[in-house]
Coordinates of C-alpha atoms and ligand atoms in Angstrom, one line a residue:
M1027 CA -57.4 6.8 -5.5
T1028 CA -54.9 4.1 -6.4
R1029 CA -52.9 4.5 -9.5
L1030 CA -50.9 1.8 -11.2
V1031 CA -47.9 2.5 -13.3
V1032 CA -46.4 -0.4 -15.2
V1033 CA -42.7 0.0 -15.9
A1034 CA -40.2 -2.1 -17.8
D1035 CA -38.1 -3.2 -14.9
D1036 CA -37.1 -2.5 -11.3
H1037 CA -34.6 0.2 -12.5
E1038 CA -37.2 2.2 -14.2
G1039 CA -39.5 1.7 -11.3
G1040 CA -36.8 2.8 -8.9
E1041 CA -36.2 6.0 -10.9
L1042 CA -39.9 6.8 -10.9
A1043 CA -40.2 6.2 -7.1
A1044 CA -37.1 8.3 -6.6
E1045 CA -38.6 11.2 -8.6
I1046 CA -41.7 11.1 -6.4
I1047 CA -39.6 11.2 -3.3
A1048 CA -37.4 13.9 -4.7
D1049 CA -40.5 16.1 -5.5
Q1050 CA -41.7 15.6 -1.9
V1051 CA -38.4 16.6 -0.4
E1052 CA -38.0 19.5 -2.8
A1053 CA -41.4 20.8 -1.7
N1054 CA -40.6 20.2 2.0
A1055 CA -37.0 19.6 3.1
A1056 CA -38.3 18.5 6.5
S1057 CA -40.5 15.8 5.1
V1058 CA -41.1 12.6 7.0
L1059 CA -40.4 9.5 4.9
G1060 CA -41.4 5.9 5.6
I1061 CA -38.6 3.5 4.7
A1062 CA -39.1 -0.1 3.6
T1063 CA -36.3 -2.7 3.7
G1064 CA -36.0 -5.8 1.6
T1065 CA -34.7 -6.2 -2.0
T1066 CA -37.6 -4.3 -3.7
P1067 CA -36.6 -0.7 -2.7
L1068 CA -32.9 -1.0 -3.5
T1069 CA -33.2 0.5 -7.0
T1070 CA -35.2 3.4 -5.5
W1071 CA -32.4 4.2 -3.0
A1072 CA -29.8 3.9 -5.8
A1073 CA -31.8 6.3 -8.1
L1074 CA -32.4 8.7 -5.2
A1075 CA -28.7 8.7 -4.4
E1076 CA -28.1 9.7 -8.1
H1077 CA -30.3 12.8 -7.6
G1078 CA -27.8 14.1 -5.2
L1079 CA -30.6 15.8 -3.2
D1080 CA -29.8 17.1 0.3
L1081 CA -31.8 14.7 2.5
S1082 CA -30.2 15.8 5.8
G1083 CA -33.3 17.6 7.0
V1084 CA -35.6 14.6 6.5
D1085 CA -37.0 12.5 9.3
A1086 CA -37.5 8.8 8.5
F1087 CA -39.3 5.9 10.1
A1088 CA -38.7 2.2 9.1
L1089 CA -41.7 0.0 8.7
D1090 CA -40.5 -2.9 10.9
E1091 CA -37.8 -4.7 12.8
Y1092 CA -37.1 -8.2 14.0
V1093 CA -37.5 -9.0 17.7
G1094 CA -34.7 -10.9 19.3
L1095 CA -31.6 -10.2 17.2
P1096 CA -28.6 -8.9 19.1
Q1097 CA -27.9 -5.2 18.6
G1098 CA -25.6 -4.7 15.7
H1099 CA -26.6 -7.9 13.9
P1100 CA -26.0 -7.3 10.2
E1101 CA -29.4 -8.4 9.2
S1102 CA -31.3 -6.4 11.8
F1103 CA -33.3 -3.8 10.0
E1104 CA -31.5 -1.2 12.1
S1105 CA -28.3 -2.3 10.4
V1106 CA -29.8 -2.7 7.0
V1107 CA -31.4 0.8 7.1
H1108 CA -28.1 2.3 8.2
R1109 CA -26.1 0.5 5.5
E1110 CA -28.6 0.7 2.6
V1111 CA -30.4 3.9 3.2
V1112 CA -28.8 6.3 5.7
V1113 CA -25.2 6.1 4.5
P1114 CA -25.8 6.2 0.7
L1115 CA -28.5 8.8 0.9
G1116 CA -26.8 11.0 3.4
L1117 CA -29.7 11.0 5.9
D1118 CA -29.0 12.3 9.4
P1119 CA -28.8 9.1 11.5
T1120 CA -30.3 10.8 14.5
R1121 CA -33.4 11.5 12.5
V1122 CA -33.9 7.9 11.3
R1123 CA -35.9 5.6 13.6
V1124 CA -36.3 1.8 13.5
P1125 CA -38.7 0.0 15.9
V1126 CA -36.0 -1.6 17.9
S1127 CA -36.5 -3.1 21.4
H1128 CA -33.0 -3.3 22.7
G1129 CA -33.3 -3.9 26.5
V1130 CA -36.9 -2.8 26.4
D1131 CA -40.2 -4.7 26.5
P1132 CA -41.0 -5.0 22.8
H1133 CA -44.7 -4.1 23.5
L1134 CA -43.6 -0.9 25.1
A1135 CA -41.2 -0.2 22.3
A1136 CA -43.9 -0.7 19.8
A1137 CA -46.3 1.7 21.5
G1138 CA -43.5 4.2 21.9
Y1139 CA -42.8 4.0 18.1
E1140 CA -46.4 4.6 17.2
Q1141 CA -46.3 7.7 19.4
S1142 CA -43.0 8.9 17.8
I1143 CA -44.6 8.8 14.4
L1144 CA -47.5 10.9 15.7
E1145 CA -45.2 13.4 17.4
A1146 CA -43.2 13.8 14.1
G1147 CA -46.5 14.9 12.5
G1148 CA -47.1 11.6 10.7
I1149 CA -45.5 10.2 7.6
D1150 CA -45.7 12.2 4.4
L1151 CA -44.5 9.5 2.0
Q1152 CA -44.4 5.8 2.7
I1153 CA -42.4 3.4 0.5
L1154 CA -43.8 -0.2 0.6
G1155 CA -43.0 -3.6 -0.8
I1156 CA -45.4 -6.5 -0.9
G1157 CA -44.8 -10.0 0.4
R1158 CA -45.6 -13.1 -1.7
N1159 CA -48.5 -13.7 0.7
G1160 CA -49.7 -10.1 0.3
H1161 CA -48.2 -8.8 3.6
L1162 CA -47.5 -5.2 4.0
A1163 CA -44.5 -4.4 6.3
F1164 CA -44.8 -7.5 8.6
N1165 CA -48.6 -7.4 8.7
E1166 CA -49.3 -10.9 7.8
P1167 CA -52.8 -12.0 6.5
G1168 CA -55.3 -11.7 9.3
S1169 CA -53.8 -8.4 10.6
T1170 CA -56.7 -6.0 11.3
L1171 CA -57.1 -3.0 9.1
E1172 CA -56.9 -0.7 12.1
S1173 CA -53.8 -2.3 13.6
L1174 CA -51.1 0.0 15.0
T1175 CA -47.4 -0.6 15.6
R1176 CA -47.2 -3.8 17.6
V1177 CA -45.4 -7.1 18.3
A1178 CA -46.5 -9.6 15.7
P1179 CA -45.6 -13.2 14.7
L1180 CA -43.8 -13.9 11.4
N1181 CA -45.4 -16.7 9.5
A1182 CA -43.5 -19.6 7.9
E1183 CA -43.6 -18.3 4.4
T1184 CA -42.2 -14.9 5.4
R1185 CA -39.4 -16.6 7.4
E1186 CA -38.6 -18.8 4.4
D1187 CA -38.5 -15.8 2.2
N1188 CA -36.1 -14.0 4.5
A1189 CA -33.9 -17.0 5.2
R1190 CA -31.8 -15.9 2.3
F1191 CA -30.3 -13.2 4.6
F1192 CA -29.4 -15.7 7.3
S1193 CA -27.5 -19.0 7.3
S1194 CA -30.7 -21.0 7.9
V1195 CA -34.4 -20.4 8.3
D1196 CA -34.0 -21.4 12.0
E1197 CA -32.0 -18.2 12.5
V1198 CA -34.8 -16.0 11.2
P1199 CA -36.7 -14.5 14.2
T1200 CA -40.2 -15.6 14.9
E1201 CA -41.5 -12.2 16.0
C1202 CA -41.2 -8.6 14.9
I1203 CA -42.3 -5.1 15.7
T1204 CA -44.2 -3.8 12.7
Q1205 CA -46.2 -0.6 11.9
G1206 CA -49.8 -1.7 11.7
L1207 CA -52.1 -1.4 8.7
G1208 CA -53.8 1.5 10.5
T1209 CA -50.4 3.2 10.9
I1210 CA -49.5 2.7 7.3
S1211 CA -52.9 4.0 6.1
R1212 CA -52.4 7.3 7.9
A1213 CA -49.3 8.1 5.8
R1214 CA -50.3 10.9 3.4
T1215 CA -48.9 9.2 0.3
L1216 CA -48.2 5.6 -0.3
I1217 CA -45.9 4.1 -3.0
L1218 CA -46.1 0.3 -3.3
L1219 CA -43.4 -1.3 -5.4
A1220 CA -43.7 -4.7 -6.8
F1221 CA -41.0 -6.3 -9.1
G1222 CA -40.8 -9.8 -10.5
S1223 CA -43.1 -12.6 -11.3
H1224 CA -43.1 -14.0 -7.7
K1225 CA -45.1 -10.9 -6.8
A1226 CA -47.7 -11.2 -9.5
Q1227 CA -50.3 -13.3 -7.7
A1228 CA -50.2 -11.2 -4.6
L1229 CA -50.4 -7.9 -6.5
A1230 CA -53.3 -9.1 -8.6
A1231 CA -55.2 -10.2 -5.5
A1232 CA -54.3 -6.9 -3.7
L1233 CA -55.5 -4.8 -6.5
E1234 CA -58.5 -6.8 -7.8
G1235 CA -59.6 -9.1 -5.0
P1236 CA -61.6 -8.2 -1.9
I1237 CA -60.2 -5.5 0.3
G1238 CA -59.8 -7.1 3.7
V1239 CA -57.6 -8.8 6.3
Q1240 CA -56.7 -11.8 4.2
M1241 CA -54.8 -9.5 1.8
P1242 CA -53.1 -6.8 3.8
A1243 CA -51.8 -5.0 0.7
S1244 CA -55.4 -4.5 -0.5
I1245 CA -55.7 -1.6 2.0
I1246 CA -53.8 0.7 -0.4
R1247 CA -57.0 0.8 -2.5
S1248 CA -58.8 2.5 0.4
H1249 CA -56.1 5.2 0.5
P1250 CA -56.7 8.6 -1.0
D1251 CA -53.2 9.0 -2.5
A1252 CA -51.5 5.7 -3.4
V1253 CA -49.5 4.7 -6.4
V1254 CA -48.4 1.2 -7.3
I1255 CA -45.3 0.9 -9.4
A1256 CA -45.0 -2.6 -10.8
D1257 CA -42.8 -4.1 -13.5
R1258 CA -44.4 -6.1 -16.3
Q1259 CA -43.7 -9.4 -14.6
A1260 CA -45.4 -8.3 -11.3
A1261 CA -48.3 -6.8 -13.2
A1262 CA -48.7 -9.9 -15.5
L1263 CA -51.8 -11.2 -13.7
F1264 CA -53.4 -7.8 -13.4
G1265 CA -56.5 -7.4 -15.6
T1266 CA -57.9 -4.3 -17.0
T1267 CA -60.2 -3.5 -14.1
G1268 CA -59.3 -2.2 -10.7
A1269 CA -56.8 0.6 -10.3
D1270 CA -56.5 3.2 -13.0
R1271 CA -53.6 2.5 -15.3
L1272 CA -51.8 5.8 -15.6
A1273 CA -48.9 4.9 -17.8
S1274 CA -47.6 1.8 -19.4
A1275 CA -44.0 1.5 -20.5
Ligands
LIG1085 P1 -38.6 -8.0 -0.8 O1 -39.6 -8.1 0.4 O2 -38.6 -6.6 -1.2 O3 -37.3 -8.5 -0.3 O4 -39.2 -8.9 -1.8 C1 -40.8 -7.4 0.4 C2 -41.7 -7.8 1.5 O5 -41.6 -9.0 2.0 O6 -42.5 -7.0 2.0

């Protein structure tokens, strides 16, 4: 079942997501967490850091990574995850994986990453953002619902959105390795975060439109344990049907 919780802002949303993560880790100190990058989860990491929880026994897998950036590039997700998640939260860096392809055929790296998730016992709790076009991780519209970790193209809108992290859009890679929609669906719990009016259209389509390949984030409605945490702006176009509204701030 998909639950929707509408919060006042991204800080309240981050606190709620951090509480769910903390409950998971308190129940199992060796939990496997799925990490999203981007702006959306930043308030979650900040709130989780405030908890002061010992996260050193946690395994973590990032959702995606660019293909083609040099190792150590500050905007590679390997660098971003280290800077924004591993260090502030005190994760053990040897237990945190990002689907990098340094010196390796990216297709092989992608298949190996999928295998690593399986070998870790699967992801217990996956944090997700949503793209303006409804993408989930870097699964752009058209990605199959069963897709696994793979090399995938980044579409123009996504590259434009991510150009803010680079000096120009031309520097944004054109390919990535991303967990697939099938991979994400296998995580035992999903938390989808959406903050800001620029996410409203995609969120409404994901929660109320058809479930299918044209709206990757719609797959969360087929998941047995998914919660959507959206601020009022992101939830503005959401009607009264669709996911159950659990709470409204
Ligand atoms: P954002 O990205 O958190 O930076 O908005 C989310 C996404 O594109 O999935």
